[in-house]
Short mmCIF file of C-alpha atoms in Angstrom, two decimals:
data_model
loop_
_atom_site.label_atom_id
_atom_site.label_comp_id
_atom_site.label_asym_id
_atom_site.label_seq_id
_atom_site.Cartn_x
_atom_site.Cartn_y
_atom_site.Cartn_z
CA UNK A 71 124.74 74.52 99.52
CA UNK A 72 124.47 72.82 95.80
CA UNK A 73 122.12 73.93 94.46
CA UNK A 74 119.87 71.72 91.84
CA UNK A 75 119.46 72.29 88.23
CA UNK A 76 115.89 72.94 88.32
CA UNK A 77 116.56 75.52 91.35
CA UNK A 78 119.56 77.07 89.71
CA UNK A 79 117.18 77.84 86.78
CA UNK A 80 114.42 79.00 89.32
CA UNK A 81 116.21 81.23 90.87
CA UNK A 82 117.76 82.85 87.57
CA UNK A 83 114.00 83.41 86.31
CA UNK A 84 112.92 85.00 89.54
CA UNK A 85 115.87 86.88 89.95
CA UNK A 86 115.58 88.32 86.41
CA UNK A 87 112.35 88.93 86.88
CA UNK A 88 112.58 90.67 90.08
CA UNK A 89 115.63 93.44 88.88
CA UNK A 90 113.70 93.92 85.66
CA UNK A 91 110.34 94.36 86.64
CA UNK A 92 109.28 94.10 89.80
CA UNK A 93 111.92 96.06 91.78
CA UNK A 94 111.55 99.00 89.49
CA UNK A 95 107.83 99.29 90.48
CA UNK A 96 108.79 99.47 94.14
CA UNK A 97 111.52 101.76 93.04
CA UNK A 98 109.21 104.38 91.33
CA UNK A 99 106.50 103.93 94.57
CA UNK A 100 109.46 104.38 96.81
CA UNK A 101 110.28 107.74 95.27
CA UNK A 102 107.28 109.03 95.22
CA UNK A 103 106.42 108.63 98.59
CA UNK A 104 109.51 109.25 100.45
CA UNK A 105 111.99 112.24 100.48
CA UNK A 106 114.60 110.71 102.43
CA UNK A 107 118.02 110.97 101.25
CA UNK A 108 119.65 109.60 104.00
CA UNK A 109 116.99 107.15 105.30
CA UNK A 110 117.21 104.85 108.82
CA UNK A 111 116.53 100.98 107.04
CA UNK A 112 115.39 97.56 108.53
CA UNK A 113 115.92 94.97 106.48
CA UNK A 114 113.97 91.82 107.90
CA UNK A 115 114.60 88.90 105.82
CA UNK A 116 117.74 90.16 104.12
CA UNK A 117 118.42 86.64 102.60
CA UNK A 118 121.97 87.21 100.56
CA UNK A 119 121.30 91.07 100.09
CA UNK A 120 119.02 91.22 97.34
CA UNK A 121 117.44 94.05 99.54
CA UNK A 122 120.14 96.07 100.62
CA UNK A 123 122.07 96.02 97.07
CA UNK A 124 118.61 97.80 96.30
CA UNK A 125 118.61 100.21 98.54
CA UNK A 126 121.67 101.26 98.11
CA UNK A 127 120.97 102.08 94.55
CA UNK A 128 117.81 103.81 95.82
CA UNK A 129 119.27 106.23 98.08
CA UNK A 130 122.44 108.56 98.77
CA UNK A 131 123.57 107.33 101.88
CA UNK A 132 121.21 104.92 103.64
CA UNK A 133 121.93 103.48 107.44
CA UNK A 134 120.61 99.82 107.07
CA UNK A 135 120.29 97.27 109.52
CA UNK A 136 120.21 93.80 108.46
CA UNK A 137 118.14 90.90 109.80
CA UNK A 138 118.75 87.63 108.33
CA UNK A 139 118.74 84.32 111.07
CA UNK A 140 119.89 81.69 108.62
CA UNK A 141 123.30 80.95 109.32
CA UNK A 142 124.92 80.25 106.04
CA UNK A 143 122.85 83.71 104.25
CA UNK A 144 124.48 85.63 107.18
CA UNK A 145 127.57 84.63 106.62
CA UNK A 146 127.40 86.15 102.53
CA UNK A 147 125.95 88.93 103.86
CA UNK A 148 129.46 89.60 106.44
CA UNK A 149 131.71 88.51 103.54
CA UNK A 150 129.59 90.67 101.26
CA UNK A 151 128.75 94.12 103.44
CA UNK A 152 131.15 93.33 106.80
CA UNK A 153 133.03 96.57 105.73
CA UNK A 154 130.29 99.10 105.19
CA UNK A 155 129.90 100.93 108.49
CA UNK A 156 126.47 102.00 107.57
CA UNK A 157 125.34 98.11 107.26
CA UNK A 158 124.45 96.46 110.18
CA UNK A 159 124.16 93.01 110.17
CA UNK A 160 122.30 90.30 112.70
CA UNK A 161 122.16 87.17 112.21
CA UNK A 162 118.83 87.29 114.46
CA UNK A 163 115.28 87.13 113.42
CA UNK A 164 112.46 89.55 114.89
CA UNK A 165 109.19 88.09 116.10
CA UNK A 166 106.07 89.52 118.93
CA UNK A 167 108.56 87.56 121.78
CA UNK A 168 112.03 86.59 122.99
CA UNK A 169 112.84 83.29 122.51
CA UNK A 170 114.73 80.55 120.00
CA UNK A 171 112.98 78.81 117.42
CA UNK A 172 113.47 76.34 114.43
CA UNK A 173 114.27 77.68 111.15
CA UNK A 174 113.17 75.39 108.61
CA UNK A 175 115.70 75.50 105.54
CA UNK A 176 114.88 75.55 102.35
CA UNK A 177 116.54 74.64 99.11
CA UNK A 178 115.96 78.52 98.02
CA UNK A 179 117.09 79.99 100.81
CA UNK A 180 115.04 83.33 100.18
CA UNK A 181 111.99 80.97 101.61
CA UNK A 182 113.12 79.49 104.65
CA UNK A 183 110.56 79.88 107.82
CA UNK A 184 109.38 79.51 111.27
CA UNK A 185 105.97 79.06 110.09
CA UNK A 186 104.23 75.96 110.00
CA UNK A 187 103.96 73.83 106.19
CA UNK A 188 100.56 72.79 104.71
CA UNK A 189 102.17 69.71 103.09
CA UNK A 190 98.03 69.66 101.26
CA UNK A 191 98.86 72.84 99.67
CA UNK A 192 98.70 72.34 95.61
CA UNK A 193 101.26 75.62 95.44
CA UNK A 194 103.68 73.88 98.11
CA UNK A 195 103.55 70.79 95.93
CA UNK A 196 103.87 72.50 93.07
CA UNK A 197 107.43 74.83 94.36
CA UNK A 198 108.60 71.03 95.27
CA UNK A 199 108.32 69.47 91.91
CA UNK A 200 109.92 72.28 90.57
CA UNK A 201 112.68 73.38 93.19
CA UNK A 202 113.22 69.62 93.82
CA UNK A 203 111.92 67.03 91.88
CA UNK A 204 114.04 64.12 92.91
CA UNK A 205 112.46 64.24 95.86
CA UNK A 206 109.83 66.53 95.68
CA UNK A 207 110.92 68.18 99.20
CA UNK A 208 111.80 72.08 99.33
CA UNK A 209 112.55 71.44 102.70
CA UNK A 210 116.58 70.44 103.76
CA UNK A 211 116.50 70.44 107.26
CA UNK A 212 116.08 72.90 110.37
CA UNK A 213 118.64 75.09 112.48
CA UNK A 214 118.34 76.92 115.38
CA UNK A 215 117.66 80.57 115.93
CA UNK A 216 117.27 83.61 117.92
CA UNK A 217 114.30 85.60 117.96
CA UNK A 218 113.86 89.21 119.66
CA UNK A 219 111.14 91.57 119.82
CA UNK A 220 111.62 94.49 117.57
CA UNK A 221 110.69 97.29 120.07
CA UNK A 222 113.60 95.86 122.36
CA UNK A 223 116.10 96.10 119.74
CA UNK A 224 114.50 100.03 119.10
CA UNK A 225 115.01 100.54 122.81
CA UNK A 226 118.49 99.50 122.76
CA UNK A 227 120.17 100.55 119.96
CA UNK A 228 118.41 104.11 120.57
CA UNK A 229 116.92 104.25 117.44
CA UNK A 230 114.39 107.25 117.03
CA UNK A 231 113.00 106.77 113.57
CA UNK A 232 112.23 103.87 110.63
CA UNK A 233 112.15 105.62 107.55
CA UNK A 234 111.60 102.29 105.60
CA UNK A 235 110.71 98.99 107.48
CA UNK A 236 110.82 95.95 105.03
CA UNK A 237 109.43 92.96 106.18
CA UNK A 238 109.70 89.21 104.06
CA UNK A 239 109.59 86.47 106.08
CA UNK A 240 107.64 83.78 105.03
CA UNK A 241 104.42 83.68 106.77
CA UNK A 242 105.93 85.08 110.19
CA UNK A 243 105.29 89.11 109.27
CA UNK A 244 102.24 88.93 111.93
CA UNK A 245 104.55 88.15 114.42
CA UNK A 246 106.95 90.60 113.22
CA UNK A 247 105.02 93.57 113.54
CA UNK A 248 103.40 92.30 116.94
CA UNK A 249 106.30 92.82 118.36
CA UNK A 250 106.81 96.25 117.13
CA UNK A 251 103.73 98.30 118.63
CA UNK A 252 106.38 101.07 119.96
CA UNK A 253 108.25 100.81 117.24
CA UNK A 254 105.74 101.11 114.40
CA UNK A 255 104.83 104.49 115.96
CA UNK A 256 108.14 105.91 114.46
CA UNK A 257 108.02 104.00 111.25
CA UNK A 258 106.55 106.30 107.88
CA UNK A 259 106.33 103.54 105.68
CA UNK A 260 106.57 99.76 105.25
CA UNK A 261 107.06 96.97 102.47
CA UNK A 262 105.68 93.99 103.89
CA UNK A 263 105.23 90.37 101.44
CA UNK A 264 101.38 89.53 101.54
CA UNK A 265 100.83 85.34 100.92
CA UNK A 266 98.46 84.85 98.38
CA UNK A 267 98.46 80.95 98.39
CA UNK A 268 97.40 78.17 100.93
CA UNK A 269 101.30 76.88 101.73
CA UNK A 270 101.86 78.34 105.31
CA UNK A 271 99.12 76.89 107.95
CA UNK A 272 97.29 79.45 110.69
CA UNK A 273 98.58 82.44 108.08
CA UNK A 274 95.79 84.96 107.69
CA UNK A 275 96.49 88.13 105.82
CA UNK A 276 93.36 89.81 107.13
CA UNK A 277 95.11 89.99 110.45
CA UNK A 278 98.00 91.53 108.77
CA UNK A 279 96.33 93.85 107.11
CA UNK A 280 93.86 94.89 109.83
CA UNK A 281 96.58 94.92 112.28
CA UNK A 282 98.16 97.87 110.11
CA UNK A 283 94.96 100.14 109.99
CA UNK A 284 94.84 99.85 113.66
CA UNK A 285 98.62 101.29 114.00
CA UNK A 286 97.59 103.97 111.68
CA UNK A 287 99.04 102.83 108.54
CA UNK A 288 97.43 103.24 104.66
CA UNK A 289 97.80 101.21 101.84
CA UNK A 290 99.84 102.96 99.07
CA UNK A 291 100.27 99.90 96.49
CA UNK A 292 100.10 96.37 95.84
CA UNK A 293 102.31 94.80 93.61
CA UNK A 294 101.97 91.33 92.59
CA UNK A 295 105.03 89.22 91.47
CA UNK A 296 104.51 87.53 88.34
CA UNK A 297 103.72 84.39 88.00
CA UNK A 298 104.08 83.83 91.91
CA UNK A 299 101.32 84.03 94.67
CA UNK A 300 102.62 86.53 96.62
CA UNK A 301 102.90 90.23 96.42
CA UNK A 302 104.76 93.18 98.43
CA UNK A 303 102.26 95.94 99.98
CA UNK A 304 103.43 99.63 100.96
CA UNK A 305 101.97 101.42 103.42
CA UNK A 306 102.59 104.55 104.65
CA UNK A 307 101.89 105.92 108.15
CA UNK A 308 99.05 108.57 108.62
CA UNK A 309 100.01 109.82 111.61
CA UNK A 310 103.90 110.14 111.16
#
């Protein structure tokens, strides 16, 4: 995909910001909380990897499995971890049903979604004059893909623990952990991206977050990106 010059810049400020800053926050958090040295991983919303290049770094010898449903971010991710018997990569999304839905692509590929676009939003207008100016769209196109419940890929691959169950997809983490009831059960703890903005429509982090207490899970911390409305939340399962 080419990439603009105002999204090449973008992305090189967030990035920085991200290794420098905010992923050391998680990292300290992460350590504190969890002894694993050889932790079971889901990665939903691996993008290009950002995630598991962290995790690796994090721990010893981590199992991760990958979940990234944009085609051309799976394919990095194969040319990029396709060797590494302890990565395992679908190019599926997980959601509360099985079924196929339309991705919506965006120019920073990190923030494509399922979920639906408040076109009124001031911070969704704002991303597209910066991301794309020219045509103050952030949005290229759509592609099909393949959604399945998390607790039926728990049941089939056998799994019988989460240590670490991170969760970024754009609006659609209710739907994510919906479909994870029996899984969640088995999970200690999760980092799951909390909206703080107006862009996605129906999106209602009080759900989220009340859905969590129910299944037993405590806030630990809330870290806010900079300069972005949105922030990662860890939680940590009380009853695990």
């Amino acid at each position: 995909m080419h990439l603009n010059l105002s999204e090449k810049i973008f992305s090189l400020f967030h990035r920085f910001i991200e290794k420098q800053y905010h992923l050391r926050r998680l990292s300290k958090i992460l350590r504190g909380i969890s002894e694993f040295k050889n932790p079971i991983i889901f990665d939903i919303g691996a993008n290009e990897g950002e995630s598991i290049d962290f995790f690796l770094n994090l721990f010893e010898n981590p199992t991760i499995y990958s979940f990234e449903p944009e085609m051309s971010s799976y394919q990095k991710l194969v040319k990029k971890y396709g060797k590494n018997k302890k990565i395992n990569l679908f190019n599926l999304a997980l959601g509360n049903k099985k079924e196929e839905l339309k991705l919506k692509i965006n120019i920073k590929s990190s923030t494509s979604t399922f979920s639906k676009i408040n076109t009124q939003s001031k911070y969704y207008n704002l991303k597209s004059l910066i991301l794309n100016p020219s045509k103050n769209d952030i949005f290229l196109g759509e592609e099909k893909a393949q959604v399945e419940k998390m607790d039926n890929f728990f049941n089939q691959k056998k799994i019988n623990a989460i240590h670490i169950l991170k969760i970024d997809t754009e609006g659609f983490e209710l739907n994510v952990i919906e479909g994870a009831k029996e899984a969640l059960r088995k999970t200690k703890i999760i980092i799951i991206e909390f909206q703080l903005n107006d862009m996605y429509l129906n999106y209602d982090s009080k759900k989220i977050e009340n859905f969590l207490i129910v299944n037993n899970f405590a806030l630990v911390k809330s870290l806010k990106f900079p300069f972005m409305l949105y922030e990662d939340r860890v939680y940590i399962n009380t009853k695990y």
